[in-house]
Coordinates of C-alpha atoms and ligand atoms in Angstrom, one line a residue:
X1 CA 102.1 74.9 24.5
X2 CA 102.3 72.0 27.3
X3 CA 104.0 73.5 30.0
X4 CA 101.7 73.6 33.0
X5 CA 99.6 76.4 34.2
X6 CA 99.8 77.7 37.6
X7 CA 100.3 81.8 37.3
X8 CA 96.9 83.3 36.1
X9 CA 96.9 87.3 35.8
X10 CA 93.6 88.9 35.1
X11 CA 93.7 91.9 33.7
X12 CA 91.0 94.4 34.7
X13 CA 88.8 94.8 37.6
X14 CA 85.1 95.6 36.5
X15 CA 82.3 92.9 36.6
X16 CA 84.6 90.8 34.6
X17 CA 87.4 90.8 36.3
X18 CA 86.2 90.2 39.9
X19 CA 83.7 87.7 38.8
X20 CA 86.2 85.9 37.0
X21 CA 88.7 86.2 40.1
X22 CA 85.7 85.3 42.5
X23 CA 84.7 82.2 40.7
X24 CA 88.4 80.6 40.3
X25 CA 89.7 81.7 43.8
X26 CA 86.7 80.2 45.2
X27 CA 87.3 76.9 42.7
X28 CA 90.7 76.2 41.8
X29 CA 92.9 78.8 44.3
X30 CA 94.7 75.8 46.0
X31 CA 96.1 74.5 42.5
X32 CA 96.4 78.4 41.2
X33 CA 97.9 81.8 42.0
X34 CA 95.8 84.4 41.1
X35 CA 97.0 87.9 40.3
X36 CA 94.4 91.0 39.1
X37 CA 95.8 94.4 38.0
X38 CA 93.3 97.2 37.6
X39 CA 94.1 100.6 37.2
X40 CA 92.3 103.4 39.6
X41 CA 92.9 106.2 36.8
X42 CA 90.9 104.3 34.6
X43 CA 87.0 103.8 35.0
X44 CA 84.8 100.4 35.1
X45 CA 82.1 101.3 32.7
X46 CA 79.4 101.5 35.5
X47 CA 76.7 100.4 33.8
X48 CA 75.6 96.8 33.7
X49 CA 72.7 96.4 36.3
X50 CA 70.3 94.2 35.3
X51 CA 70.8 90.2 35.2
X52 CA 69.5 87.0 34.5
X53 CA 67.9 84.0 36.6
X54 CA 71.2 81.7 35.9
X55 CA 73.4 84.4 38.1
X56 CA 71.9 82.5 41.3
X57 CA 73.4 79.5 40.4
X58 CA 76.7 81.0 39.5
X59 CA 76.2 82.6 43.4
X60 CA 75.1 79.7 44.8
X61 CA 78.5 77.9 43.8
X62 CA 80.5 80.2 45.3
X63 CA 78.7 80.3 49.0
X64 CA 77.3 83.6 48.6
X65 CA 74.4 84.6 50.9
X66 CA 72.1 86.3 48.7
X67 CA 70.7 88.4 51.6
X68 CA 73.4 89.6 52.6
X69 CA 74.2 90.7 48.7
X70 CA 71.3 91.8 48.3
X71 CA 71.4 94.3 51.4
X72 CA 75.0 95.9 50.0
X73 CA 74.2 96.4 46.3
X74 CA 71.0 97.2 47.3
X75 CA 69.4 95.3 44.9
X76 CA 65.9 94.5 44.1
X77 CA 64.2 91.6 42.4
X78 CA 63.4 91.4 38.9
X79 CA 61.3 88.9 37.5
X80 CA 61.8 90.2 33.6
X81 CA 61.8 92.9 30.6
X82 CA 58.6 95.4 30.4
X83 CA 58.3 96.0 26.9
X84 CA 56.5 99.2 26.0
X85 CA 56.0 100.8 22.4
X86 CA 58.3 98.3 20.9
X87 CA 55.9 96.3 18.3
X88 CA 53.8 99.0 18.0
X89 CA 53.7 102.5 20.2
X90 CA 51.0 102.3 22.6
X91 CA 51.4 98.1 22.8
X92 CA 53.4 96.7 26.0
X93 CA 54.5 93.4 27.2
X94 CA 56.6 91.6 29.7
X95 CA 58.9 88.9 28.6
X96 CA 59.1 87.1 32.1
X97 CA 60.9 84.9 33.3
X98 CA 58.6 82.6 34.5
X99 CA 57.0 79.1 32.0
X100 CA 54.0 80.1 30.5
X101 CA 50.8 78.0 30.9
X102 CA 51.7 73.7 31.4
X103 CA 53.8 71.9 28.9
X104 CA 53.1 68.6 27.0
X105 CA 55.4 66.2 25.6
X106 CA 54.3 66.9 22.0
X107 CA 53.4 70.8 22.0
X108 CA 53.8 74.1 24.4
X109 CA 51.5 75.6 26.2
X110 CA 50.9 78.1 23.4
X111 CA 49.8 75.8 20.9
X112 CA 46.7 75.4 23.8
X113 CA 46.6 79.4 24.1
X114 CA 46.2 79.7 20.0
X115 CA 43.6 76.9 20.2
X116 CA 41.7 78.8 23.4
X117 CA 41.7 81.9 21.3
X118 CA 39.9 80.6 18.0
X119 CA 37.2 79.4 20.9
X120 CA 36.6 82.8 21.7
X121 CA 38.8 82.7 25.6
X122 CA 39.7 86.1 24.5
X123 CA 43.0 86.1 27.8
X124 CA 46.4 87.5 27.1
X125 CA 49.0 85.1 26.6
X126 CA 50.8 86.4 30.1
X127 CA 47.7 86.2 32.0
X128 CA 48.6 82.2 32.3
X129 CA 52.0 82.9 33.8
X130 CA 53.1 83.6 37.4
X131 CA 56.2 85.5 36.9
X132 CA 54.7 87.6 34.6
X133 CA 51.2 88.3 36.8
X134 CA 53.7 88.7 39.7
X135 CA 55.6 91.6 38.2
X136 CA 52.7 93.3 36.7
X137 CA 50.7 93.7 40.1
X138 CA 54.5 94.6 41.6
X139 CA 54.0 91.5 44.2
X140 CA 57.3 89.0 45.1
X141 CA 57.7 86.8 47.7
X142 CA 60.0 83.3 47.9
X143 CA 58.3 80.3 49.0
X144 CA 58.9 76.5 48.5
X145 CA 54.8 75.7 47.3
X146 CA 54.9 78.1 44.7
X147 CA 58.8 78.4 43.3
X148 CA 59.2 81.8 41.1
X149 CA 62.3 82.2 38.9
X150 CA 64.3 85.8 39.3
X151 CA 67.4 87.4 38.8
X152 CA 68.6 91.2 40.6
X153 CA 68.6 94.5 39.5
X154 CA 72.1 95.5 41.7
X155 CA 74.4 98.5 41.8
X156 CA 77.4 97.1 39.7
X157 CA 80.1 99.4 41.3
X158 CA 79.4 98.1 44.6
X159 CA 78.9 94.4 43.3
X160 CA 82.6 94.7 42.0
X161 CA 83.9 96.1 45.1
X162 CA 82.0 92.9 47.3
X163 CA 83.4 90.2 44.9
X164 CA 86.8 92.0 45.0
X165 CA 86.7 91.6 49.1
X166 CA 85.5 88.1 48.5
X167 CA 88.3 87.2 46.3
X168 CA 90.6 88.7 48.3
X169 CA 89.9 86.8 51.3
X170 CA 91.0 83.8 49.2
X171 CA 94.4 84.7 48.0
X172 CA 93.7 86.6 45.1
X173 CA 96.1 89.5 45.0
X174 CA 95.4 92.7 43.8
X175 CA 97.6 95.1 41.8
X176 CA 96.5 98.3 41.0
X177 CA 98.9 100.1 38.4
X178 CA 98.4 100.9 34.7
X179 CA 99.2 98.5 32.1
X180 CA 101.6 99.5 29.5
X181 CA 102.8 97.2 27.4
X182 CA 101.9 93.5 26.6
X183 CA 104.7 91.7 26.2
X184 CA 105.1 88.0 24.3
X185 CA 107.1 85.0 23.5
X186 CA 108.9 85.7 20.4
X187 CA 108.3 81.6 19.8
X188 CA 105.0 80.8 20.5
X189 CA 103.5 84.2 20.3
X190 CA 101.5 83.7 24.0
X191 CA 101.7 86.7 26.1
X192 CA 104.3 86.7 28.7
X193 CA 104.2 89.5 30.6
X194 CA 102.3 93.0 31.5
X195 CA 104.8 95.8 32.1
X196 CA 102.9 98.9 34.5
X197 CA 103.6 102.1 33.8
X198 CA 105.5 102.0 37.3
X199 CA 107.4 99.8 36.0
X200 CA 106.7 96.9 37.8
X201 CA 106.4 93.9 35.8
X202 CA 103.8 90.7 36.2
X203 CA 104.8 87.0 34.4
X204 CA 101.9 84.9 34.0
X205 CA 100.9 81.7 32.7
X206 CA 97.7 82.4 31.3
X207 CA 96.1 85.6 31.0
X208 CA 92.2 86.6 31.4
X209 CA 91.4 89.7 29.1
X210 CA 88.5 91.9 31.6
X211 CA 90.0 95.3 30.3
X212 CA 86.9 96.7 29.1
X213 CA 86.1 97.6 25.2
X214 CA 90.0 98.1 25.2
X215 CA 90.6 95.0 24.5
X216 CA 94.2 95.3 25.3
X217 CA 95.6 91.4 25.3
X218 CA 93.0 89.9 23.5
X219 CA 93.1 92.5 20.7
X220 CA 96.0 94.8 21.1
X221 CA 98.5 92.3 21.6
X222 CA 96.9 89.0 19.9
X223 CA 95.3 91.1 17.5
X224 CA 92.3 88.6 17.4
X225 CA 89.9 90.3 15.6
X226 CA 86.4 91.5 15.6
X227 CA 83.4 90.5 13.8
X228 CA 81.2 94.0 13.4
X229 CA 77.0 93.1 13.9
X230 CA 76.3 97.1 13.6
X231 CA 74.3 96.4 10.4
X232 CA 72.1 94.4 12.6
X233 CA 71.8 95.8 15.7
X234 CA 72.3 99.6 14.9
X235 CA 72.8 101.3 18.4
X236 CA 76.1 102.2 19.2
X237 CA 75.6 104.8 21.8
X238 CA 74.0 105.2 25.2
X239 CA 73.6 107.8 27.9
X240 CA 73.2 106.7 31.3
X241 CA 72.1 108.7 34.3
X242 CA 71.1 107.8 37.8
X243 CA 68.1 109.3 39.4
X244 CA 66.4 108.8 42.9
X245 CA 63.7 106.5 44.1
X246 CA 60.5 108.5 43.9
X247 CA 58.2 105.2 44.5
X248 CA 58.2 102.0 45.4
X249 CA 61.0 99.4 43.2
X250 CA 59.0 97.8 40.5
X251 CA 60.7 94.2 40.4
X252 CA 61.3 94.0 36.3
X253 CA 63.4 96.0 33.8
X254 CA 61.6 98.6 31.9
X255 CA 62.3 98.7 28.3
X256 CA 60.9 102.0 26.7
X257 CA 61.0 102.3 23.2
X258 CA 61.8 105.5 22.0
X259 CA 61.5 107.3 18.1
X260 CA 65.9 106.3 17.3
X261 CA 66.4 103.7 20.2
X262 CA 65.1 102.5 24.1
X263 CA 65.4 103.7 27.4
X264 CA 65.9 101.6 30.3
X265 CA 64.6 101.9 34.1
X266 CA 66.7 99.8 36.8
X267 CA 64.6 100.2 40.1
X268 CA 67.3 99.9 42.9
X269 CA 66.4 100.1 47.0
X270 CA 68.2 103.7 46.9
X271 CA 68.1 105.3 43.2
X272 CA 66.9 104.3 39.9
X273 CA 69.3 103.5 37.2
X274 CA 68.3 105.1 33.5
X275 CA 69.7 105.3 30.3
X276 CA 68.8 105.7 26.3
X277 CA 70.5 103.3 23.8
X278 CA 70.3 104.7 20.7
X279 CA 72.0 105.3 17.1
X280 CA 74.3 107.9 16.5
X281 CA 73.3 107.8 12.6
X282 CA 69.5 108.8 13.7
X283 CA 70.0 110.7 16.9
X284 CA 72.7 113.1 18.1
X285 CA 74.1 113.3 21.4
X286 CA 72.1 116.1 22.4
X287 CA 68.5 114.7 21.1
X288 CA 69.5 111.6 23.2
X289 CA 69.9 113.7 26.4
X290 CA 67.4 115.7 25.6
X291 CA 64.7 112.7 25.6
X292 CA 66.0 110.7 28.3
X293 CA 66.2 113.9 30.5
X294 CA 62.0 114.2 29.5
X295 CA 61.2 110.6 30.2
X296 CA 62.6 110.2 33.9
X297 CA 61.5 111.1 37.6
X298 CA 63.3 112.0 40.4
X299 CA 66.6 114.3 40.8
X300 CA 69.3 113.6 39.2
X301 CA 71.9 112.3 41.0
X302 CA 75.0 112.0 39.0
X303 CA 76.2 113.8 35.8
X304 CA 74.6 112.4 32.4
X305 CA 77.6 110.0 31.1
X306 CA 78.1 108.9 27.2
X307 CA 79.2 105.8 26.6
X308 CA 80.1 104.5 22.6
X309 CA 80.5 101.0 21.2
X310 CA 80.3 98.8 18.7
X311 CA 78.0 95.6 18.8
X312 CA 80.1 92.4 18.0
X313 CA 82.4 90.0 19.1
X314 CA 86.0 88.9 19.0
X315 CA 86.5 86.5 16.9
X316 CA 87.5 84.2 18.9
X317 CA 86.8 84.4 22.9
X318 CA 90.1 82.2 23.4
X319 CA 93.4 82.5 21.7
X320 CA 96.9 81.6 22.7
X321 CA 97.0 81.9 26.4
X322 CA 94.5 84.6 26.9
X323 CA 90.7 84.1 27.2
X324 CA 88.5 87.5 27.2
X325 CA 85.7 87.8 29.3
X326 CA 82.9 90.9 29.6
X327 CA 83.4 93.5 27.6
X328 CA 86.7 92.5 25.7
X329 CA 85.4 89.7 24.3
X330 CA 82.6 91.9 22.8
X331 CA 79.1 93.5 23.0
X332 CA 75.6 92.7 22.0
X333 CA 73.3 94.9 23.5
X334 CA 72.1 95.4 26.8
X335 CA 68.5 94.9 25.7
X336 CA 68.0 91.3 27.6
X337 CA 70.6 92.0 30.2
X338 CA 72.9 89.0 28.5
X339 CA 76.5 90.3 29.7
X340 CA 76.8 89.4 33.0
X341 CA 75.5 86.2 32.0
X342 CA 78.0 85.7 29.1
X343 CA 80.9 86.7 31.5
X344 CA 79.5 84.4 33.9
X345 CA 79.4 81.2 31.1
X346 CA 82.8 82.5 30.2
X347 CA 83.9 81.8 33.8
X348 CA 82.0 78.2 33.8
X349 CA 83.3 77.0 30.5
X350 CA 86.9 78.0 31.0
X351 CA 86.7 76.7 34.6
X352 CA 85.5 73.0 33.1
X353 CA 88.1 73.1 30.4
X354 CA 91.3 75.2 32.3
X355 CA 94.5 73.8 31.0
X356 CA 96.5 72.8 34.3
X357 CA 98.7 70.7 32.0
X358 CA 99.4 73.2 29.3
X359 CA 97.1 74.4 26.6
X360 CA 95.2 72.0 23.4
X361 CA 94.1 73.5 20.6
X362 CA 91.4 71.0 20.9
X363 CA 90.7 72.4 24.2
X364 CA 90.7 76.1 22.9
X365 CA 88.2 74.6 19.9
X366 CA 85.8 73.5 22.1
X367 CA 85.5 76.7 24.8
X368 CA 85.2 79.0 21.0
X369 CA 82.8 76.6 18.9
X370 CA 80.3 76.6 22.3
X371 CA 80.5 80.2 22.7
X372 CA 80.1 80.8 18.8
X373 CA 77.0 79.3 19.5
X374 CA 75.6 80.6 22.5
X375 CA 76.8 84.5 21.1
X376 CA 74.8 83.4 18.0
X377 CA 71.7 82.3 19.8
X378 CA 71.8 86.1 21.7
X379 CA 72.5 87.9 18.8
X380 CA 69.6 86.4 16.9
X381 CA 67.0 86.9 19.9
X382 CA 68.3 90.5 20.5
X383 CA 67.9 91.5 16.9
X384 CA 64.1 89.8 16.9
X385 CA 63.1 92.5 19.4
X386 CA 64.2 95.1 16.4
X387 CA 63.3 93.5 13.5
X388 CA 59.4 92.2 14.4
X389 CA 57.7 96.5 14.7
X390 CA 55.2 97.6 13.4
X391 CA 56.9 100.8 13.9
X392 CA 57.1 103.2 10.9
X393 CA 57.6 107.0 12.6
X394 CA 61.3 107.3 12.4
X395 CA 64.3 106.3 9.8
X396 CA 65.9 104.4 12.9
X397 CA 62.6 102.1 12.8
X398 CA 62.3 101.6 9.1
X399 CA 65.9 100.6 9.0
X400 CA 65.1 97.9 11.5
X401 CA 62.1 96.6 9.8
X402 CA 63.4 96.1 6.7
X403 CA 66.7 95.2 7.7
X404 CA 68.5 91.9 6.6
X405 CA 68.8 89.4 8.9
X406 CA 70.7 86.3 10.0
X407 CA 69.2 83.4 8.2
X408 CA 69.2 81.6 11.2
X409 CA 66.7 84.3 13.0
X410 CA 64.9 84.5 9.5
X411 CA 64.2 80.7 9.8
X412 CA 63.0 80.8 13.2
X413 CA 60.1 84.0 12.6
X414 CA 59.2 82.0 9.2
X415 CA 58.7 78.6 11.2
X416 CA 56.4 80.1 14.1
X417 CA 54.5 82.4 11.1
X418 CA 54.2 79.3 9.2
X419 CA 53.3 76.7 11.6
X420 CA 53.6 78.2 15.5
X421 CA 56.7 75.8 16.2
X422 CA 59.6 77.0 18.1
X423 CA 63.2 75.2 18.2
X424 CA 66.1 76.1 20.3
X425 CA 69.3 76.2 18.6
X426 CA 72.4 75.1 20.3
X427 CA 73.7 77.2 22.8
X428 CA 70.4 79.3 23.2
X429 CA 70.3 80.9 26.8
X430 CA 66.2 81.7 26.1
X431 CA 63.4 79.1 26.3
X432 CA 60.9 78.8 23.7
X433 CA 58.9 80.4 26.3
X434 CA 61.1 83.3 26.0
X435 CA 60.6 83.4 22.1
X436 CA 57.1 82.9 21.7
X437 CA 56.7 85.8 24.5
X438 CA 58.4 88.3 22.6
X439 CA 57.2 86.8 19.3
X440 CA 53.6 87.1 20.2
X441 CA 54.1 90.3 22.2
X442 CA 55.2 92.2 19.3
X443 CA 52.6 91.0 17.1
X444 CA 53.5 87.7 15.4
X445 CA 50.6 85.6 15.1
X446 CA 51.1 81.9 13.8
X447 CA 48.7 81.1 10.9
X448 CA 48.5 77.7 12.8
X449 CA 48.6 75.8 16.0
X450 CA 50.1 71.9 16.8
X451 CA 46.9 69.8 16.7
X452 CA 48.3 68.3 19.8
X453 CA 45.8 70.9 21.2
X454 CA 42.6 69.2 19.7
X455 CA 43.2 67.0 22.7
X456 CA 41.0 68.6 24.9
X457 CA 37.0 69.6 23.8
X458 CA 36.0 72.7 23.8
X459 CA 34.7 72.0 27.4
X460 CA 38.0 70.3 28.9
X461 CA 39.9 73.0 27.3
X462 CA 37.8 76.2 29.0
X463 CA 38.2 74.4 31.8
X464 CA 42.1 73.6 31.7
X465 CA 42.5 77.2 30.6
X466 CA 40.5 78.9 33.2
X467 CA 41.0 77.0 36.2
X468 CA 44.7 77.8 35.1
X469 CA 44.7 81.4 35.6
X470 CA 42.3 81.5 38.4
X471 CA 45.0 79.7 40.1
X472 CA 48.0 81.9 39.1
X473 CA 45.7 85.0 40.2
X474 CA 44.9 83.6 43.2
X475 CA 48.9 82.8 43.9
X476 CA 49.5 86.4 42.8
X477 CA 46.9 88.0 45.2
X478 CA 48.3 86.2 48.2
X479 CA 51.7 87.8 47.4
X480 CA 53.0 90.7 49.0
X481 CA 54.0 93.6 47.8
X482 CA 58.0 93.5 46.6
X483 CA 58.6 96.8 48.4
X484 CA 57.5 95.3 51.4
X485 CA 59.2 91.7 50.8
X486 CA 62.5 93.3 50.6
X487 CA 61.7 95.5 53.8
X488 CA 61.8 92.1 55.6
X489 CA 63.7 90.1 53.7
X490 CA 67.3 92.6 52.3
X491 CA 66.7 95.8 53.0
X492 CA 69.8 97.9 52.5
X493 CA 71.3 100.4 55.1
X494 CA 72.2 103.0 52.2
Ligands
FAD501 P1 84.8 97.5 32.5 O1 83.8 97.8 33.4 O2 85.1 98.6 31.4 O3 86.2 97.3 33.3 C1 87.4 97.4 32.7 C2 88.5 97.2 33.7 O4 89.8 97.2 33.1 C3 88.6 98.4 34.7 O5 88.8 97.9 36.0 C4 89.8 99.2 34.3 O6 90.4 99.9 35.3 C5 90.7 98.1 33.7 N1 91.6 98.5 32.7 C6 91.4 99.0 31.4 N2 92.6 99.3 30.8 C7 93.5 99.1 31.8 C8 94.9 99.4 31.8 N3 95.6 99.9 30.7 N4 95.6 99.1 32.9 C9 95.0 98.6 34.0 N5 93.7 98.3 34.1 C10 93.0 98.6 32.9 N6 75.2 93.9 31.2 C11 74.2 93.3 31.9 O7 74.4 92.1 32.1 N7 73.1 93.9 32.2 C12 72.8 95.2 31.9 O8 71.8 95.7 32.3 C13 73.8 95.9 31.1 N8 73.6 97.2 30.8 C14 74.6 97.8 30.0 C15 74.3 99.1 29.5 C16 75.3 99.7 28.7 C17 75.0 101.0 28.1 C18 76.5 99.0 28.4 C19 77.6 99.7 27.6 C20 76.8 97.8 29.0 C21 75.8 97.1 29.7 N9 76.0 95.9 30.2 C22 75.0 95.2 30.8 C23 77.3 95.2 30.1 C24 78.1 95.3 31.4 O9 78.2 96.7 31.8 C25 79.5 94.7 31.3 O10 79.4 93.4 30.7 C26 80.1 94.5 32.6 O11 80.1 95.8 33.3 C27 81.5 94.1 32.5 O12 82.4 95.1 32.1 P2 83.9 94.8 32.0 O13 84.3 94.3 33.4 O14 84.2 93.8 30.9 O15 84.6 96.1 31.6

């Protein structure tokens, strides 16, 4: 397969497709033509809303102005998940984005926390974390003394539409048309060609798969395959529904736990995206609208949309000449708002590894054995969120605590039961910060703590611990509001 690579054709214009198109017109578009066919009779999903810190530095690579992008998606600032009712119902708490506590060399800041707590400093494990303090008292601001770490909440259709403008301002061209057939080499089995339903045919070197659950290169014509993870993350459904702003944007994602699934709440400038995730074995249609419909504020602005998958992943993300990014490589669950991201890592590790001189199978190796284990790592955190309740009022619950899980995850809860440590796995996209925050949030407390934490007396360590989160609510009380940082900082015309 070593003839050089100068044609790409993405196929598919959704988050996928114009991030992907964004990111190598911006990158490689003076060694690459760049061609992306979407078709207007078919709809992006329109979900996909909330994102994760890294997507600054995927922005910040391609010159965007965040301002500015912030203004037209009118997007809002989100410093993390809001947990409610998910380890037990009436329990909450935020996994932020933000380090908890100080770090030492030999043991995190929790190991301190579970040392503090069997001394009787009775504080929540958030109250030593900025992010987290931030977002509950609804405060942002960005300042060089006191650096915060944040991600959007933005309007995905209009996001689209801006990196489509971008992209085409640097040669990308667009072709909107239906695609029809997938056409290959008899030889090598690659994919040619993409045949519109106008007839109008498009040659390509390599292909990029951003067609949606469709799948239609990397699984209609490669026939790659798809590895099903329903029996561990249930939800297959969701029903989405935008509503308008009633108060002030709260800047983090609410996660509402629900008797057969969770709701979200996406605060935007102008409207609120909502939506229920649930199973369709424990929860018809109908019951889902019916309790999403009860649990939101404002009118409703557009008509209650259902939307069916199946979690899992394509085999492989990379096969032949086609690489799938978003959706057609596969779904996890929008619980920890991992998609974008994934298409975004997608984008960085093809970009590092493209095959100007014709295509390796070492190179194709190496872009599927990272992403095996970076899907892996998501998987197992997504399915801790389900698996650690306490939650007994419904079969959907049940089924999730007494599921089977991955070894892998089963390792991990046994090792911070057993002895409070926390190791990342290759590939893992969380922090131990981000483990032990859901970990402790939905109940799991370690039997033990690294002595590390004997360091300090029982003096030093009040002291380290208290001085700690007088400072971070000291931080948090000079803050303004994040209603009234984005008034002066991005707010949108719409
Ligand atoms: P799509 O948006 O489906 O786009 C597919 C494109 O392919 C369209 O342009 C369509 O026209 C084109 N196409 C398809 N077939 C053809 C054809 N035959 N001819 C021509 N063109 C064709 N992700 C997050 O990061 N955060 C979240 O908060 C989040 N929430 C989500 C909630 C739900 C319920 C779901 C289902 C997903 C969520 N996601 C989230 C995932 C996110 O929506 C997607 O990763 C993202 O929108 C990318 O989608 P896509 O571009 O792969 O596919």
């Amino acid at each position: 397969m070593n003839n050089k690579i100068q044609n790409i054709v993405i196929a598919g214009g959704g988050t996928a497709g114009w991030m992907a198109a964004a990111a190598f017109s911006k990158l490689l578009g003076k060694n690459l033509k760049i061609t992306l066919v979407e078709s207007d009779e078919i709809a992006t999903v329109g979900v996909g809303e909330a994102t994760i810190p890294p997507i600054r530095t995927f922005h910040k690579l391609l010159g965007i102005d965040e301002q500015e992008l912030m203004r037209i998606t009118n997007a809002t600032f989100k410093l993390g998940v809001g947990f409610e009712n998910w380890g037990q119902e009436g329990k909450n708490y935020i996994h932020s984005f933000g380090a908890t506590g100080k770090e030492c060399w030999a043991g995190e800041f929790h190991h301190f926390w579970l040392h503090g707590l069997r001394n009787g400093i009775n504080a929540d494990f958030g109250d030593y974390c900025y992010e987290l303090q931030a977002a509950k008292a609804q405060k942002f601001a960005l300042s060089k003394n006191t650096p915060i770490n944040y991600a959007y909440h933005l309007d995905a259709t209009i996001y689209a539409k801006y990196l489509r403008e971008f992209s085409e301002n640097l040669g990308v061209t667009r072709i909107e048309g239906k695609i029809q057939q997938v056409s290959k080499d008899h030889k090598s089995g690659n994919i040619s060609s993409l045949t519109l339903a106008s007839g109008q045919v498009i040659n390509g070197d390599f292909f990029i798969d951003c067609t949606g659950f469709r799948g239609l290169l990397i699984e209609q014509a490669l026939h790659t395959g798809f590895d099903d993870w329903s029996h561990w993350l249930p939800c297959d459904s969701a029903i989405a529904v935008q509503t308008k702003t009633i108060s002030d944007p709260i800047p983090y994602t609410r996660s509402i736990a629900h008797k057969n699934g969770w709701q979200w709440k996406i605060p935007l400038q102008n409207r609120v995206g909502n939506g229920l995730v649930f199973c369709s074995k424990y929860c018809s249609d109908e019951e889902a609208l019916n309790t999403l419909t009860k649990n939101i504020e404002g009118d409703i602005l557009t008509e209650p949309r259902v939307i069916k998958f199946n979690t899992g992943r394509r085999r492989k993300g990379w096969n032949k000449n086609c690489v799938a990014l978003g959706l057609s490589a596969g779904f996890i669950e929008p619980l920890e708002s991992t998609s974008i991201h994934l298409i975004m890592s997608g984008i960085i590790r093809l970009l590092r590894l493209f095959p100007f001189d014709g295509i390796y199978q070492s190179a194709i190796d190496e872009y599927n054995n990272k992403l095996d284990s970076e899907l892996n790592a998501v998987r197992d955190f997504i399915i801790l969120h389900y698996k650690v309740t306490q939650r007994e009022d419904s079969d959907f619950w049940l089924h999730c605590k007494n599921m089977d899980i991955p070894p892998s995850l089963a390792h991990k809860i046994q090792l911070f039961k057993d002895t409070g440590r926390v190791f990342l796995d290759d590939g893992d996209i969380f922090r131990v910060d981000s483990w032990t925050q859901v970990m402790i949030g939905q109940g799991i407390m370690p039997t033990q703590y690294h002595k590390i934490a004997d360091i300090m007396n029982e003096k030093e360590l009040n002291h380290f611990m208290s001085s700690l989160k007088a400072s971070i609510a000291n931080a948090v009380e000079n803050l303004p509001s994040h209603a009234d940082f984005i008034q002066q900082y991005c707010k949108s015309n719409s």
